[in-house]
Short mmCIF file of C-alpha atoms and ligand atoms in Angstrom, two decimals:
data_model
loop_
_atom_site.label_atom_id
_atom_site.label_comp_id
_atom_site.label_asym_id
_atom_site.label_seq_id
_atom_site.Cartn_x
_atom_site.Cartn_y
_atom_site.Cartn_z
CA MET A 1 -4.14 25.91 27.94
CA ILE A 2 -2.53 25.91 24.28
CA ILE A 3 0.99 27.00 24.14
CA LEU A 4 1.92 28.33 21.62
CA LYS A 5 5.41 27.44 20.31
CA THR A 6 8.13 30.62 19.25
CA ARG A 7 10.47 29.85 15.28
CA ASP A 8 12.66 29.16 17.73
CA ASP A 9 10.29 26.22 19.23
CA ILE A 10 9.97 25.14 16.59
CA ALA A 11 13.03 24.18 15.27
CA ARG A 12 14.14 22.52 18.14
CA MET A 13 11.06 20.42 17.71
CA ARG A 14 11.82 19.74 14.24
CA VAL A 15 15.34 18.63 16.54
CA ALA A 16 13.09 15.67 18.61
CA GLY A 17 11.39 15.12 15.93
CA GLN A 18 13.53 13.29 13.21
CA ILE A 19 15.35 11.85 16.35
CA VAL A 20 12.16 10.53 16.35
CA ALA A 21 11.60 9.98 12.92
CA GLN A 22 14.86 8.32 12.30
CA ILE A 23 14.89 5.52 14.61
CA LEU A 24 12.21 4.92 13.53
CA SER A 25 13.21 3.90 10.79
CA ILE A 26 16.41 2.56 11.78
CA LEU A 27 13.23 -0.18 14.00
CA GLU A 28 10.71 -0.55 10.24
CA SER A 29 13.73 -1.86 8.88
CA LYS A 30 14.56 -4.39 11.73
CA VAL A 31 10.99 -5.51 11.89
CA LYS A 32 10.68 -9.05 10.17
CA PRO A 33 9.65 -12.63 11.08
CA GLY A 34 11.18 -14.50 13.83
CA VAL A 35 12.37 -11.06 16.00
CA THR A 36 11.02 -10.60 19.09
CA THR A 37 9.88 -7.18 20.21
CA GLY A 38 12.34 -6.69 23.27
CA SER A 39 15.34 -6.97 21.03
CA LEU A 40 12.85 -4.05 18.73
CA ASN A 41 12.52 -2.12 21.89
CA THR A 42 16.63 -3.11 22.83
CA ILE A 43 17.46 -0.96 19.40
CA ALA A 44 15.31 2.31 20.44
CA GLU A 45 17.17 2.68 23.89
CA GLU A 46 21.00 2.31 22.16
CA GLU A 47 19.68 4.92 18.68
CA CYS A 48 19.12 7.06 22.01
CA ARG A 49 21.72 7.04 24.23
CA LYS A 50 24.13 7.43 20.77
CA ARG A 51 21.63 10.30 20.46
CA GLY A 52 21.77 12.11 24.11
CA ALA A 53 18.03 11.64 23.64
CA ILE A 54 15.97 10.30 26.48
CA PRO A 55 13.39 8.20 25.82
CA VAL A 56 9.81 9.35 27.64
CA PHE A 57 7.88 6.80 27.80
CA LYS A 58 10.53 4.60 30.09
CA ASN A 59 8.74 5.31 32.95
CA TYR A 60 6.45 6.98 31.81
CA PRO A 61 3.26 7.26 35.18
CA ASN A 62 -0.17 4.83 35.30
CA PRO A 63 -2.69 6.12 34.62
CA ARG A 64 -4.38 3.50 36.07
CA GLY A 65 -2.26 3.30 39.02
CA GLY A 66 -0.62 0.50 37.76
CA ARG A 67 3.64 -0.21 36.88
CA PRO A 68 4.83 2.55 35.65
CA PHE A 69 5.88 1.77 31.20
CA PRO A 70 8.18 -0.36 30.84
CA GLY A 71 10.10 0.67 27.85
CA ALA A 72 11.12 2.66 25.67
CA ILE A 73 8.53 2.11 22.88
CA CYS A 74 5.05 0.59 22.40
CA ALA A 75 5.04 -2.78 20.36
CA SER A 76 1.40 -2.99 20.08
CA VAL A 77 0.96 -6.33 17.97
CA ASN A 78 -2.05 -7.23 15.46
CA GLU A 79 -5.16 -6.47 17.62
CA GLU A 80 -3.32 -5.08 20.40
CA VAL A 81 -4.02 -0.80 19.79
CA VAL A 82 -1.46 1.16 21.66
CA HIS A 83 0.18 1.00 25.00
CA GLY A 84 1.50 -2.55 23.69
CA ILE A 85 4.58 -4.17 26.45
CA PRO A 86 7.91 -4.39 23.99
CA GLY A 87 9.08 -7.97 25.45
CA LYS A 88 9.14 -11.46 24.44
CA ARG A 89 6.92 -11.86 22.13
CA VAL A 90 8.42 -13.42 18.92
CA LEU A 91 7.03 -11.86 15.03
CA LYS A 92 5.24 -13.62 13.21
CA GLU A 93 4.85 -13.63 9.09
CA GLY A 94 0.79 -12.28 8.30
CA ASP A 95 1.27 -9.97 12.43
CA ILE A 96 1.51 -6.31 12.74
CA ILE A 97 3.23 -4.26 14.93
CA SER A 98 2.86 -0.02 15.67
CA ILE A 99 5.71 1.02 17.12
CA ASP A 100 5.05 4.42 18.37
CA PHE A 101 8.39 5.63 19.76
CA GLY A 102 8.84 9.25 22.06
CA VAL A 103 11.48 11.32 22.47
CA LEU A 104 12.83 14.77 24.89
CA PHE A 105 16.08 16.40 22.94
CA GLU A 106 17.58 20.06 24.86
CA GLY A 107 13.71 20.43 26.56
CA PHE A 108 11.45 19.78 23.49
CA ALA A 109 9.47 16.53 22.64
CA GLY A 110 8.87 14.52 19.63
CA ASP A 111 6.41 11.35 19.64
CA SER A 112 5.64 9.89 16.53
CA ALA A 113 4.08 6.01 15.50
CA LEU A 114 3.57 3.91 12.23
CA THR A 115 1.99 0.61 11.54
CA ILE A 116 4.51 -2.50 10.09
CA PRO A 117 4.00 -5.82 8.10
CA VAL A 118 5.76 -8.59 9.34
CA GLY A 119 6.22 -10.23 5.57
CA ASP A 120 3.34 -10.61 3.24
CA VAL A 121 -0.23 -9.83 5.65
CA ASP A 122 -3.64 -10.13 4.47
CA PRO A 123 -4.78 -7.76 1.55
CA GLU A 124 -7.71 -6.38 4.10
CA VAL A 125 -5.44 -6.07 6.59
CA ALA A 126 -2.66 -4.33 4.89
CA ARG A 127 -5.44 -1.89 3.19
CA LEU A 128 -6.55 -1.03 7.22
CA LEU A 129 -2.59 -0.31 6.89
CA GLN A 130 -3.28 1.95 4.52
CA VAL A 131 -6.18 3.69 4.57
CA THR A 132 -5.36 4.92 9.23
CA GLU A 133 -2.06 6.53 7.41
CA GLU A 134 -4.04 8.19 4.29
CA SER A 135 -6.21 9.66 7.37
CA LEU A 136 -3.53 10.65 8.97
CA ILE A 137 -2.31 12.57 6.04
CA ARG A 138 -5.42 14.41 5.46
CA GLY A 139 -5.76 15.17 8.99
CA ILE A 140 -2.68 16.63 8.53
CA GLN A 141 -3.55 18.64 5.65
CA GLN A 142 -6.07 20.56 7.51
CA ALA A 143 -3.93 21.94 10.75
CA ARG A 144 -4.01 25.11 9.15
CA PRO A 145 -4.97 28.58 11.38
CA GLY A 146 -8.25 29.71 10.49
CA ASN A 147 -9.63 25.30 10.57
CA ARG A 148 -10.92 24.57 13.74
CA LEU A 149 -9.26 21.55 15.37
CA GLY A 150 -13.09 19.38 14.59
CA LYS A 151 -11.37 19.37 11.01
CA ILE A 152 -8.81 17.67 11.05
CA SER A 153 -10.80 14.81 13.33
CA SER A 154 -13.25 14.55 11.53
CA THR A 155 -11.55 14.55 8.25
CA ILE A 156 -10.20 11.47 9.77
CA GLN A 157 -13.39 10.31 10.61
CA ASP A 158 -14.48 10.64 7.10
CA TRP A 159 -11.52 8.73 6.20
CA ALA A 160 -11.59 5.86 7.99
CA GLU A 161 -15.81 4.70 8.43
CA LYS A 162 -15.67 5.83 4.21
CA ASN A 163 -13.62 2.88 3.84
CA GLY A 164 -15.35 0.56 5.91
CA PHE A 165 -13.16 0.58 9.71
CA SER A 166 -13.88 2.01 12.72
CA VAL A 167 -12.43 5.26 15.13
CA VAL A 168 -11.35 3.78 18.19
CA ARG A 169 -12.56 7.03 20.82
CA GLU A 170 -10.53 6.39 24.20
CA TYR A 171 -7.49 7.35 23.34
CA VAL A 172 -6.43 10.65 20.92
CA GLY A 173 -4.03 12.79 20.21
CA HIS A 174 -2.25 16.39 21.59
CA GLY A 175 -0.90 19.27 22.12
CA ILE A 176 3.01 18.24 22.30
CA GLY A 177 5.27 20.84 23.01
CA ARG A 178 8.86 20.61 26.39
CA ASN A 179 6.01 17.79 27.65
CA MET A 180 5.08 14.80 25.94
CA HIS A 181 1.69 15.70 26.60
CA GLU A 182 -0.24 19.03 26.59
CA ASP A 183 -3.15 20.87 25.70
CA PRO A 184 -5.08 20.41 23.68
CA PRO A 185 -6.66 17.25 22.85
CA VAL A 186 -6.47 15.51 19.57
CA PRO A 187 -10.01 13.65 18.14
CA ASN A 188 -9.50 11.21 15.74
CA TYR A 189 -13.73 11.21 15.59
CA GLY A 190 -16.17 14.25 15.14
CA ARG A 191 -17.62 17.69 14.38
CA ALA A 192 -15.52 19.95 12.02
CA ASP A 193 -16.94 22.92 13.79
CA ARG A 194 -15.56 22.01 17.20
CA GLY A 195 -12.62 22.60 19.06
CA PRO A 196 -9.97 25.91 19.25
CA VAL A 197 -9.21 27.81 15.95
CA LEU A 198 -5.84 26.86 14.80
CA LYS A 199 -3.07 28.96 15.01
CA GLU A 200 0.08 29.85 14.03
CA GLY A 201 2.62 28.41 16.53
CA MET A 202 0.37 25.56 18.08
CA THR A 203 1.98 21.94 17.41
CA LEU A 204 0.31 18.77 17.51
CA ALA A 205 0.82 15.00 18.06
CA ILE A 206 -2.25 14.05 15.64
CA GLU A 207 -2.86 9.95 15.11
CA PRO A 208 -5.41 8.11 14.43
CA MET A 209 -6.34 4.44 15.49
CA LEU A 210 -8.26 2.76 13.68
CA ASN A 211 -9.90 -1.08 14.06
CA MET A 212 -11.28 -3.68 11.45
CA GLY A 213 -14.05 -4.03 13.67
CA THR A 214 -15.94 -2.46 16.54
CA HIS A 215 -14.11 0.63 17.47
CA LYS A 216 -15.18 -0.79 20.89
CA VAL A 217 -11.17 -1.32 23.41
CA ILE A 218 -10.42 -3.11 26.79
CA THR A 219 -7.72 -2.36 28.90
CA LYS A 220 -5.38 -6.12 29.44
CA ILE A 221 -4.63 -6.67 33.38
CA ASP A 222 -1.06 -5.27 32.42
CA ASP A 223 -2.62 -2.33 32.87
CA TRP A 224 -1.22 -1.13 29.66
CA THR A 225 -1.91 -2.95 26.94
CA VAL A 226 -4.76 -1.68 25.15
CA VAL A 227 -7.03 -3.98 22.78
CA THR A 228 -9.67 -4.72 20.28
CA GLN A 229 -13.06 -6.05 21.72
CA ASP A 230 -13.35 -8.46 19.03
CA GLY A 231 -10.07 -8.96 19.15
CA LYS A 232 -9.66 -8.11 15.11
CA TYR A 233 -7.01 -6.12 13.74
CA SER A 234 -5.87 -2.21 14.70
CA ALA A 235 -3.61 0.14 13.31
CA HIS A 236 -2.21 3.15 13.86
CA PHE A 237 0.42 5.88 12.56
CA GLU A 238 1.62 9.84 14.26
CA HIS A 239 2.90 12.78 13.81
CA THR A 240 4.42 15.73 14.95
CA VAL A 241 3.06 18.61 13.33
CA ALA A 242 3.44 22.65 13.97
CA ILE A 243 0.96 25.13 11.76
CA THR A 244 3.25 26.82 10.60
CA SER A 245 1.66 30.29 7.99
CA HIS A 246 1.80 28.50 5.67
CA GLY A 247 -0.45 25.60 7.25
CA PRO A 248 1.08 21.94 8.86
CA GLU A 249 4.65 21.81 8.74
CA ILE A 250 5.75 17.85 9.51
CA LEU A 251 8.38 17.65 12.49
CA THR A 252 8.63 13.56 12.10
CA LEU A 253 8.81 13.71 9.39
CA ARG A 254 10.70 9.65 8.08
MG1 MG B 1 3.52 7.73 20.54
MG1 MG B 2 1.69 10.37 20.80
#
């Protein structure tokens, strides 16, 4: 069931979204060669505490039955697509790191992700990041009343594939509100004429994951980290978006 939000709900989601945006901006400024993913996680937890927000990924139940998620952020490096566990890994020049982060603040959730180059990266990798972010923005532009949800999905897929990249199928965006994950699922592929008709008051986390090679992914033995099947790099960008009468509003805009 898709839960429509009132203007007041959206105002509160804007606050949660801005906390996520602020903390992601801080983390982005800290990414450089020599930094560990665990140190970024520590900063995220401290910044959350300062703002009185709850880091919702921490202790998130494992859908595969393994241990709950141990970090406040998902830190996914290079061929890791999503759900990378922050820890001792040291970032090095040429890596890319996707940081995915969500909070709960005064009863409402915000969820956003970006992929950051570590120092100088290969030009083709830089293009992957650019096209992934562009596909997100293009998808968001379709988040308006009267469109079907599939218009967001197909717009993302078209832009990704036109640029020679593939779209992950197994993981998708989602509705968001009082819970981090609500209906409807928001795939990053599929036909424009499918899915529910979008309405004012819907709030969606739109999050394309694009791969340089195959779209296929596998989950590592830790029961969390999702990697590309061929080991090629993957990028991920996400925003929490409210559908208003005049179109999309990005609640997690940095
Ligand atoms: Mg996220
Ligand atoms: Mg999400």
